[in-house]
mmCIF file of C-alpha atoms and ligand atoms in Angstrom:
data_model
loop_
_atom_site.group_PDB
_atom_site.id
_atom_site.type_symbol
_atom_site.label_atom_id
_atom_site.label_comp_id
_atom_site.label_asym_id
_atom_site.label_seq_id
_atom_site.Cartn_x
_atom_site.Cartn_y
_atom_site.Cartn_z
ATOM 1 C CA MET A 17 -81.642 -17.807 123.975
ATOM 2 C CA SER A 18 -84.294 -20.079 125.254
ATOM 3 C CA GLY A 19 -87.602 -20.962 123.583
ATOM 4 C CA ILE A 20 -86.125 -21.528 120.096
ATOM 5 C CA LYS A 21 -87.214 -24.974 118.878
ATOM 6 C CA ASN A 22 -86.235 -24.844 115.219
ATOM 7 C CA VAL A 23 -83.833 -22.594 113.251
ATOM 8 C CA LEU A 24 -83.735 -22.226 109.508
ATOM 9 C CA LEU A 25 -80.276 -21.255 108.212
ATOM 10 C CA VAL A 26 -80.272 -19.565 104.796
ATOM 11 C CA VAL A 27 -76.774 -19.833 103.275
ATOM 12 C CA ASN A 28 -75.540 -18.308 100.063
ATOM 13 C CA PRO A 29 -72.667 -20.728 99.104
ATOM 14 C CA ILE A 30 -70.954 -18.209 96.823
ATOM 15 C CA SER A 31 -71.217 -14.939 98.662
ATOM 16 C CA GLY A 32 -68.074 -13.132 99.955
ATOM 17 C CA ALA A 33 -64.907 -15.017 100.810
ATOM 18 C CA LEU A 34 -65.942 -16.841 103.981
ATOM 19 C CA ASP A 35 -65.711 -20.625 104.091
ATOM 20 C CA LYS A 36 -69.354 -21.744 104.423
ATOM 21 C CA ALA A 37 -68.678 -25.366 105.365
ATOM 22 C CA ASN A 38 -66.887 -24.316 108.560
ATOM 23 C CA LEU A 39 -69.497 -21.641 109.297
ATOM 24 C CA ILE A 40 -72.322 -24.168 109.020
ATOM 25 C CA GLN A 41 -70.492 -26.524 111.435
ATOM 26 C CA GLN A 42 -70.090 -23.697 113.896
ATOM 27 C CA ILE A 43 -73.689 -22.725 113.687
ATOM 28 C CA LYS A 44 -74.815 -26.369 114.041
ATOM 29 C CA LEU A 45 -72.875 -26.644 117.313
ATOM 30 C CA GLU A 46 -74.411 -23.483 118.745
ATOM 31 C CA VAL A 47 -77.952 -24.474 117.736
ATOM 32 C CA GLU A 48 -77.392 -27.933 119.350
ATOM 33 C CA LYS A 49 -76.375 -26.180 122.560
ATOM 34 C CA ILE A 50 -79.803 -24.504 122.838
ATOM 35 C CA ASP A 51 -81.573 -27.847 122.026
ATOM 36 C CA ALA A 52 -83.001 -26.547 118.829
ATOM 37 C CA ARG A 53 -83.166 -28.233 115.485
ATOM 38 C CA LEU A 54 -81.295 -26.793 112.483
ATOM 39 C CA TYR A 55 -82.551 -26.823 108.931
ATOM 40 C CA ILE A 56 -80.466 -25.532 106.053
ATOM 41 C CA PHE A 57 -81.590 -23.807 102.934
ATOM 42 C CA GLN A 58 -78.752 -23.224 100.409
ATOM 43 C CA THR A 59 -79.503 -20.661 97.722
ATOM 44 C CA THR A 60 -78.967 -21.752 94.127
ATOM 45 C CA LYS A 61 -79.582 -18.536 92.131
ATOM 46 C CA GLU A 62 -82.614 -20.025 90.417
ATOM 47 C CA GLY A 63 -86.090 -20.062 91.966
ATOM 48 C CA ASP A 64 -84.803 -19.135 95.457
ATOM 49 C CA LEU A 65 -87.633 -16.761 96.332
ATOM 50 C CA LEU A 66 -90.417 -19.297 95.779
ATOM 51 C CA ASN A 67 -88.538 -22.243 97.304
ATOM 52 C CA LEU A 68 -87.561 -20.264 100.414
ATOM 53 C CA GLU A 69 -91.072 -18.902 100.830
ATOM 54 C CA LYS A 70 -92.360 -22.520 100.683
ATOM 55 C CA ARG A 71 -89.723 -23.794 103.191
ATOM 56 C CA ILE A 72 -90.605 -21.068 105.671
ATOM 57 C CA GLN A 73 -94.272 -21.876 105.395
ATOM 58 C CA GLU A 74 -93.560 -25.652 105.944
ATOM 59 C CA LEU A 75 -91.230 -25.148 108.896
ATOM 60 C CA LYS A 76 -92.592 -21.995 110.581
ATOM 61 C CA PRO A 77 -89.083 -21.615 112.133
ATOM 62 C CA CYS A 78 -88.748 -19.725 115.468
ATOM 63 C CA ARG A 79 -85.615 -18.007 114.061
ATOM 64 C CA ILE A 80 -84.036 -17.562 110.628
ATOM 65 C CA LEU A 81 -80.254 -17.149 110.467
ATOM 66 C CA ILE A 82 -78.851 -15.669 107.274
ATOM 67 C CA ALA A 83 -75.242 -16.379 106.209
ATOM 68 C CA GLY A 84 -74.752 -14.279 103.102
ATOM 69 C CA GLY A 85 -74.634 -10.671 101.905
ATOM 70 C CA ASP A 86 -77.316 -8.026 101.508
ATOM 71 C CA GLY A 87 -78.801 -9.844 98.471
ATOM 72 C CA THR A 88 -79.439 -12.913 100.654
ATOM 73 C CA ILE A 89 -81.000 -10.827 103.471
ATOM 74 C CA LYS A 90 -83.228 -9.090 100.859
ATOM 75 C CA LEU A 91 -84.262 -12.519 99.484
ATOM 76 C CA THR A 92 -85.153 -13.756 102.969
ATOM 77 C CA ALA A 93 -87.084 -10.636 103.824
ATOM 78 C CA GLU A 94 -89.146 -10.979 100.643
ATOM 79 C CA ALA A 95 -89.710 -14.727 101.221
ATOM 80 C CA LEU A 96 -91.084 -13.973 104.753
ATOM 81 C CA LYS A 97 -94.098 -12.307 103.066
ATOM 82 C CA GLY A 98 -94.782 -10.233 106.145
ATOM 83 C CA GLU A 99 -94.467 -13.087 108.693
ATOM 84 C CA ASP A 100 -92.903 -11.704 111.856
ATOM 85 C CA ILE A 101 -90.136 -14.280 112.354
ATOM 86 C CA PRO A 102 -86.952 -12.743 113.740
ATOM 87 C CA VAL A 103 -83.800 -13.065 111.578
ATOM 88 C CA GLY A 104 -80.231 -13.212 112.729
ATOM 89 C CA ILE A 105 -77.449 -12.079 110.447
ATOM 90 C CA ILE A 106 -74.065 -13.744 110.053
ATOM 91 C CA PRO A 107 -72.353 -11.322 107.649
ATOM 92 C CA ALA A 108 -70.905 -13.456 104.809
ATOM 93 C CA GLY A 109 -71.143 -11.263 101.794
ATOM 94 C CA SER A 110 -68.565 -9.025 100.035
ATOM 95 C CA ALA A 111 -69.624 -5.700 101.362
ATOM 96 C CA ASN A 112 -72.222 -6.551 104.099
ATOM 97 C CA GLY A 113 -73.824 -3.093 103.904
ATOM 98 C CA LEU A 114 -76.794 -3.742 106.172
ATOM 99 C CA ALA A 115 -74.760 -5.677 108.751
ATOM 100 C CA SER A 116 -72.273 -2.799 108.982
ATOM 101 C CA ASN A 117 -75.160 -0.611 110.112
ATOM 102 C CA LEU A 118 -76.132 -3.028 112.921
ATOM 103 C CA ASN A 119 -72.887 -2.921 114.986
ATOM 104 C CA LEU A 120 -72.334 -6.619 114.730
ATOM 105 C CA PRO A 121 -69.036 -7.900 116.092
ATOM 106 C CA ILE A 122 -66.297 -9.363 113.852
ATOM 107 C CA ASN A 123 -66.026 -12.585 115.828
ATOM 108 C CA ILE A 124 -68.198 -15.305 114.273
ATOM 109 C CA GLU A 125 -69.034 -17.064 117.595
ATOM 110 C CA GLU A 126 -70.314 -13.765 118.997
ATOM 111 C CA GLN A 127 -72.258 -13.097 115.820
ATOM 112 C CA ILE A 128 -73.983 -16.530 116.181
ATOM 113 C CA HIS A 129 -74.849 -15.862 119.814
ATOM 114 C CA ILE A 130 -76.416 -12.476 118.834
ATOM 115 C CA ALA A 131 -78.266 -14.023 115.945
ATOM 116 C CA LEU A 132 -79.838 -16.575 118.322
ATOM 117 C CA GLY A 133 -80.260 -14.031 121.071
ATOM 118 C CA ASN A 134 -83.288 -12.109 122.335
ATOM 119 C CA THR A 135 -82.388 -8.437 121.664
ATOM 120 C CA PHE A 136 -84.272 -7.280 118.600
ATOM 121 C CA GLN A 137 -84.585 -4.190 116.433
ATOM 122 C CA LYS A 138 -87.421 -3.641 113.951
ATOM 123 C CA ILE A 139 -86.199 -2.022 110.837
ATOM 124 C CA ASP A 140 -87.945 -0.215 107.953
ATOM 125 C CA ILE A 141 -87.771 -1.590 104.417
ATOM 126 C CA ILE A 142 -88.023 0.542 101.287
ATOM 127 C CA LEU A 143 -90.398 -0.937 98.624
ATOM 128 C CA ILE A 144 -88.914 0.055 95.247
ATOM 129 C CA ASN A 145 -91.387 -0.838 92.492
ATOM 130 C CA ASP A 146 -92.157 -4.383 93.712
ATOM 131 C CA GLU A 147 -88.761 -5.180 95.333
ATOM 132 C CA TYR A 148 -87.518 -4.827 98.865
ATOM 133 C CA CYS A 149 -84.513 -2.568 99.621
ATOM 134 C CA LEU A 150 -83.143 -2.990 103.118
ATOM 135 C CA HIS A 151 -80.006 -0.948 102.823
ATOM 136 C CA MET A 152 -79.231 1.145 99.715
ATOM 137 C CA ALA A 153 -80.363 1.409 96.139
ATOM 138 C CA ASP A 154 -78.792 3.717 93.617
ATOM 139 C CA PHE A 155 -78.720 5.010 90.092
ATOM 140 C CA GLY A 156 -75.379 5.840 88.453
ATOM 141 C CA ILE A 157 -71.730 5.072 88.851
ATOM 142 C CA ASN A 158 -72.003 2.617 91.753
ATOM 143 C CA ALA A 159 -74.685 0.628 90.029
ATOM 144 C CA GLU A 160 -72.552 0.592 86.789
ATOM 145 C CA LEU A 161 -69.789 -0.863 88.950
ATOM 146 C CA ILE A 162 -71.986 -3.539 90.472
ATOM 147 C CA GLY A 163 -73.292 -4.424 87.013
ATOM 148 C CA LYS A 164 -69.727 -5.069 85.846
ATOM 149 C CA TYR A 165 -68.858 -7.029 89.044
ATOM 150 C CA ALA A 166 -72.031 -9.222 88.633
ATOM 151 C CA GLY A 167 -70.547 -10.560 85.365
ATOM 152 C CA SER A 168 -67.198 -11.295 86.993
ATOM 153 C CA THR A 169 -66.043 -14.456 88.721
ATOM 154 C CA ILE A 170 -64.000 -12.497 91.281
ATOM 155 C CA ARG A 171 -65.858 -12.226 94.559
ATOM 156 C CA GLY A 172 -64.950 -10.203 97.614
ATOM 157 C CA LYS A 173 -64.021 -6.535 97.674
ATOM 158 C CA LEU A 174 -61.149 -7.037 95.268
ATOM 159 C CA GLY A 175 -63.756 -7.558 92.556
ATOM 160 C CA TYR A 176 -65.080 -4.029 93.058
ATOM 161 C CA VAL A 177 -61.591 -2.553 92.997
ATOM 162 C CA LEU A 178 -60.566 -4.331 89.792
ATOM 163 C CA HIS A 179 -63.692 -3.137 88.044
ATOM 164 C CA SER A 180 -63.888 0.398 89.310
ATOM 165 C CA ILE A 181 -61.326 2.055 87.070
ATOM 166 C CA PRO A 182 -62.625 1.010 83.661
ATOM 167 C CA THR A 183 -66.207 1.576 84.809
ATOM 168 C CA LEU A 184 -65.541 5.151 85.756
ATOM 169 C CA PHE A 185 -63.888 5.845 82.423
ATOM 170 C CA GLU A 186 -66.726 4.358 80.432
ATOM 171 C CA SER A 187 -69.499 6.016 82.413
ATOM 172 C CA GLU A 188 -71.815 8.448 80.766
ATOM 173 C CA TYR A 189 -72.239 10.684 83.849
ATOM 174 C CA PRO A 190 -73.582 13.199 84.725
ATOM 175 C CA PHE A 191 -77.151 11.932 84.693
ATOM 176 C CA GLN A 192 -80.382 14.004 84.733
ATOM 177 C CA PHE A 193 -82.901 13.131 87.477
ATOM 178 C CA GLU A 194 -86.394 14.348 88.340
ATOM 179 C CA ILE A 195 -87.452 13.623 91.919
ATOM 180 C CA LYS A 196 -91.054 14.042 93.074
ATOM 181 C CA ALA A 197 -91.207 13.901 96.884
ATOM 182 C CA ASN A 198 -92.939 15.782 99.696
ATOM 183 C CA ASN A 199 -95.315 17.456 97.202
ATOM 184 C CA GLN A 200 -92.407 19.106 95.346
ATOM 185 C CA THR A 201 -90.568 18.337 92.103
ATOM 186 C CA PHE A 202 -86.773 18.602 92.051
ATOM 187 C CA LYS A 203 -84.659 18.524 88.865
ATOM 188 C CA LYS A 204 -81.085 17.504 89.607
ATOM 189 C CA GLU A 205 -77.904 16.558 87.791
ATOM 190 C CA GLY A 206 -75.543 14.084 89.378
ATOM 191 C CA ILE A 207 -73.193 11.148 89.121
ATOM 192 C CA LEU A 208 -75.054 9.016 91.619
ATOM 193 C CA LEU A 209 -78.535 9.185 93.128
ATOM 194 C CA ALA A 210 -78.952 6.929 96.159
ATOM 195 C CA ILE A 211 -82.124 5.857 97.971
ATOM 196 C CA ALA A 212 -80.850 5.150 101.487
ATOM 197 C CA ASN A 213 -82.462 3.394 104.430
ATOM 198 C CA ALA A 214 -79.261 3.151 106.396
ATOM 199 C CA ASN A 215 -76.508 5.652 106.898
ATOM 200 C CA SER A 216 -73.511 4.047 105.396
ATOM 201 C CA TYR A 217 -72.382 1.935 102.492
ATOM 202 C CA GLY A 218 -70.834 -1.518 103.219
ATOM 203 C CA THR A 219 -67.400 0.039 102.636
ATOM 204 C CA GLY A 220 -67.980 2.168 105.782
ATOM 205 C CA ALA A 221 -68.750 5.317 103.797
ATOM 206 C CA HIS A 222 -71.025 7.327 106.017
ATOM 207 C CA VAL A 223 -72.971 8.941 103.189
ATOM 208 C CA ASN A 224 -76.202 9.512 104.979
ATOM 209 C CA PRO A 225 -75.749 10.927 108.443
ATOM 210 C CA LYS A 226 -79.547 11.606 108.726
ATOM 211 C CA GLY A 227 -80.284 7.941 108.056
ATOM 212 C CA LYS A 228 -81.965 5.914 110.718
ATOM 213 C CA ILE A 229 -83.029 2.396 109.831
ATOM 214 C CA ASP A 230 -86.212 2.558 111.955
ATOM 215 C CA ASP A 231 -87.445 6.208 111.652
ATOM 216 C CA GLY A 232 -90.179 5.703 109.043
ATOM 217 C CA PHE A 233 -88.266 7.756 106.459
ATOM 218 C CA PHE A 234 -85.668 7.170 103.756
ATOM 219 C CA GLU A 235 -83.312 9.658 102.116
ATOM 220 C CA VAL A 236 -82.718 10.478 98.514
ATOM 221 C CA LEU A 237 -79.059 11.479 98.184
ATOM 222 C CA ILE A 238 -77.802 13.263 95.065
ATOM 223 C CA PHE A 239 -74.059 13.245 94.585
ATOM 224 C CA LYS A 240 -73.486 16.081 92.092
ATOM 225 C CA HIS A 241 -69.892 16.021 90.937
ATOM 226 C CA PHE A 242 -67.174 13.492 90.307
ATOM 227 C CA ASP A 243 -64.867 15.048 92.882
ATOM 228 C CA ILE A 244 -62.275 12.379 93.583
ATOM 229 C CA ILE A 245 -60.934 14.039 96.745
ATOM 230 C CA LYS A 246 -64.432 14.263 98.300
ATOM 231 C CA ILE A 247 -65.215 10.715 97.221
ATOM 232 C CA LEU A 248 -62.065 9.474 98.892
ATOM 233 C CA LYS A 249 -62.829 11.450 102.079
ATOM 234 C CA THR A 250 -66.341 9.963 102.095
ATOM 235 C CA LEU A 251 -64.943 6.489 101.692
ATOM 236 C CA GLY A 252 -62.627 7.318 104.593
ATOM 237 C CA ASN A 253 -65.660 8.161 106.679
ATOM 238 C CA GLU A 254 -65.227 11.902 106.594
ATOM 239 C CA VAL A 255 -68.320 13.303 104.949
ATOM 240 C CA GLU A 256 -68.280 17.039 104.482
ATOM 241 C CA TYR A 257 -71.804 18.521 104.504
ATOM 242 C CA ASP A 258 -71.276 20.493 101.343
ATOM 243 C CA PRO A 259 -74.453 21.040 99.278
ATOM 244 C CA GLU A 260 -72.287 21.618 96.241
ATOM 245 C CA PHE A 261 -71.207 17.983 96.557
ATOM 246 C CA MET A 262 -74.260 16.213 97.957
ATOM 247 C CA GLU A 263 -77.894 17.078 98.607
ATOM 248 C CA THR A 264 -80.402 15.097 100.782
ATOM 249 C CA ILE A 265 -84.179 14.819 100.591
ATOM 250 C CA SER A 266 -85.824 12.995 103.526
ATOM 251 C CA THR A 267 -89.172 11.427 102.657
ATOM 252 C CA LYS A 268 -91.659 8.508 103.009
ATOM 253 C CA GLU A 269 -92.331 8.222 99.285
ATOM 254 C CA ALA A 270 -90.703 9.345 96.039
ATOM 255 C CA LYS A 271 -90.986 9.023 92.292
ATOM 256 C CA ILE A 272 -87.643 9.247 90.472
ATOM 257 C CA SER A 273 -87.268 9.517 86.738
ATOM 258 C CA CYS A 274 -84.145 9.776 84.578
ATOM 259 C CA ALA A 275 -83.897 11.585 81.271
ATOM 260 C CA THR A 276 -82.363 8.459 79.731
ATOM 261 C CA PRO A 277 -82.155 4.934 81.286
ATOM 262 C CA VAL A 278 -79.430 4.767 83.986
ATOM 263 C CA ALA A 279 -77.822 1.706 85.692
ATOM 264 C CA PHE A 280 -79.701 0.823 88.854
ATOM 265 C CA GLN A 281 -79.048 -1.499 91.841
ATOM 266 C CA ILE A 282 -80.779 -2.529 95.013
ATOM 267 C CA ASP A 283 -78.737 -3.933 97.983
ATOM 268 C CA GLY A 284 -75.925 -4.939 95.627
ATOM 269 C CA GLU A 285 -78.140 -6.661 93.018
ATOM 270 C CA TYR A 286 -77.812 -5.069 89.598
ATOM 271 C CA LEU A 287 -81.262 -4.549 87.986
ATOM 272 C CA GLY A 288 -80.184 -3.133 84.614
ATOM 273 C CA LYS A 289 -80.926 0.348 83.347
ATOM 274 C CA LYS A 290 -84.122 2.001 84.641
ATOM 275 C CA GLU A 291 -85.942 5.191 83.716
ATOM 276 C CA LEU A 292 -88.552 5.426 86.443
ATOM 277 C CA ILE A 293 -88.895 4.028 89.904
ATOM 278 C CA HIS A 294 -91.376 4.468 92.762
ATOM 279 C CA ALA A 295 -90.106 4.172 96.347
ATOM 280 C CA GLU A 296 -92.048 4.042 99.613
ATOM 281 C CA ILE A 297 -91.182 3.192 103.124
ATOM 282 C CA LEU A 298 -92.692 0.188 104.872
ATOM 283 C CA PRO A 299 -92.110 1.047 108.550
ATOM 284 C CA ASN A 300 -90.905 -1.579 111.091
ATOM 285 C CA LYS A 301 -91.149 -4.387 108.571
ATOM 286 C CA LEU A 302 -88.374 -6.761 109.603
ATOM 287 C CA THR A 303 -87.272 -7.948 113.074
ATOM 288 C CA ILE A 304 -83.491 -8.441 113.415
ATOM 289 C CA ALA A 305 -81.531 -9.866 116.367
ATOM 290 C CA VAL A 306 -78.933 -7.297 117.317
ATOM 291 C CA PRO A 307 -76.262 -6.794 120.047
ATOM 292 C CA LYS A 308 -78.167 -3.812 121.420
ATOM 293 C CA LYS A 309 -80.674 -1.305 120.079
ATOM 294 C CA ILE A 310 -78.758 1.126 117.831
ATOM 295 C CA TYR A 311 -80.764 4.326 118.476
HETATM 296 N N1 ATP B 17 -75.586 -21.029 94.497
HETATM 297 C C1 ATP B 17 -75.459 -19.883 93.893
HETATM 298 N N2 ATP B 17 -74.683 -19.799 92.752
HETATM 299 C C2 ATP B 17 -74.495 -18.598 92.092
HETATM 300 N N3 ATP B 17 -75.012 -17.391 92.550
HETATM 301 C C3 ATP B 17 -75.829 -17.453 93.616
HETATM 302 C C4 ATP B 17 -76.061 -18.650 94.326
HETATM 303 N N4 ATP B 17 -76.833 -18.386 95.415
HETATM 304 C C5 ATP B 17 -77.140 -17.034 95.334
HETATM 305 N N5 ATP B 17 -76.511 -16.478 94.281
HETATM 306 C C6 ATP B 17 -76.515 -15.052 93.918
HETATM 307 O O1 ATP B 17 -75.807 -14.370 94.907
HETATM 308 C C7 ATP B 17 -76.318 -13.016 94.923
HETATM 309 C C8 ATP B 17 -76.483 -12.449 96.331
HETATM 310 O O2 ATP B 17 -75.229 -12.398 96.937
HETATM 311 P P1 ATP B 17 -75.095 -11.676 98.363
HETATM 312 O O3 ATP B 17 -75.613 -10.385 98.348
HETATM 313 O O4 ATP B 17 -75.624 -12.653 99.382
HETATM 314 O O5 ATP B 17 -73.552 -11.731 98.595
HETATM 315 P P2 ATP B 17 -72.457 -10.700 98.001
HETATM 316 O O6 ATP B 17 -72.939 -10.117 96.733
HETATM 317 O O7 ATP B 17 -71.167 -11.411 98.024
HETATM 318 O O8 ATP B 17 -72.425 -9.650 99.188
HETATM 319 P P3 ATP B 17 -72.874 -8.131 99.375
HETATM 320 O O9 ATP B 17 -74.299 -7.956 98.782
HETATM 321 O O10 ATP B 17 -72.811 -7.893 100.837
HETATM 322 O O11 ATP B 17 -71.834 -7.367 98.607
HETATM 323 C C9 ATP B 17 -77.643 -13.040 94.120
HETATM 324 O O12 ATP B 17 -77.429 -12.368 92.908
HETATM 325 C C10 ATP B 17 -77.912 -14.497 93.932
HETATM 326 O O13 ATP B 17 -78.658 -14.724 92.764
#
């Protein structure tokens, strides 16, 4: 933990259900223990990308800690503009999808120690159009759900649950997708098409067993049917490798088009309905402090 002179803490004050005032105090104490100076950047929803980019350039911090969900990690990675400053994650979002793939402990004190520690993992990022995706993006029913949740004042997982039933009834699934990848064109029908860097959703659903966050590839996953039993099993961490239910294409680049615009999200951020996206892998793009190397 030595050698860190200044730490920038990026906090999303509204993410998840964790009390940020207590968390900031705890982080302050730990940063003082290593004789480093702490600077705090609170996100406001407006102009965060430019303001954070500016703050990083001014401070040139030795370490950036992120207390928020996937959206805040995505924001920080974009604001880094390729600077190789290690980040430490204190999961403080609703679903914490990326963090759940990094084997971080539940105890906050241990999380802070790891975030300030010297074991690192470089992870790939997927560039989708001009946005970063660190964890999962998808077209279809999950994005519809996130779109509904974005307009809600309820945060935390309860928000997803409350919105899921009406969303599923109103959905216009199945959707028609065309995927160009690995010099082939695939035409597929499905309820959800995911672009996955990691292997599980924040809920713990291990949807992408082939997924490695640092292998220079991403996976396109097509969930074909609305099979409630299989979905429940997947959520319960029991994926059955049934090509009738889900197909996987592993690639470094893909173009995906939809017959009609379909709800789309990246790392929990709803981006509206999209008809066409381009995705490519940016290998080893972000350095994260981790408990131990995952692979
Ligand atoms: N001060 C703020 N007030 C309102 N919204 C904010 C503020 N700061 C950030 N946001 C919004 O929070 C969203 C990012 O949330 P984040 O992903 O960190 O947490 P989450 O959605 O609770 O967690 P997860 O992505 O893990 O489910 C962005 O849409 C961003 O615009």
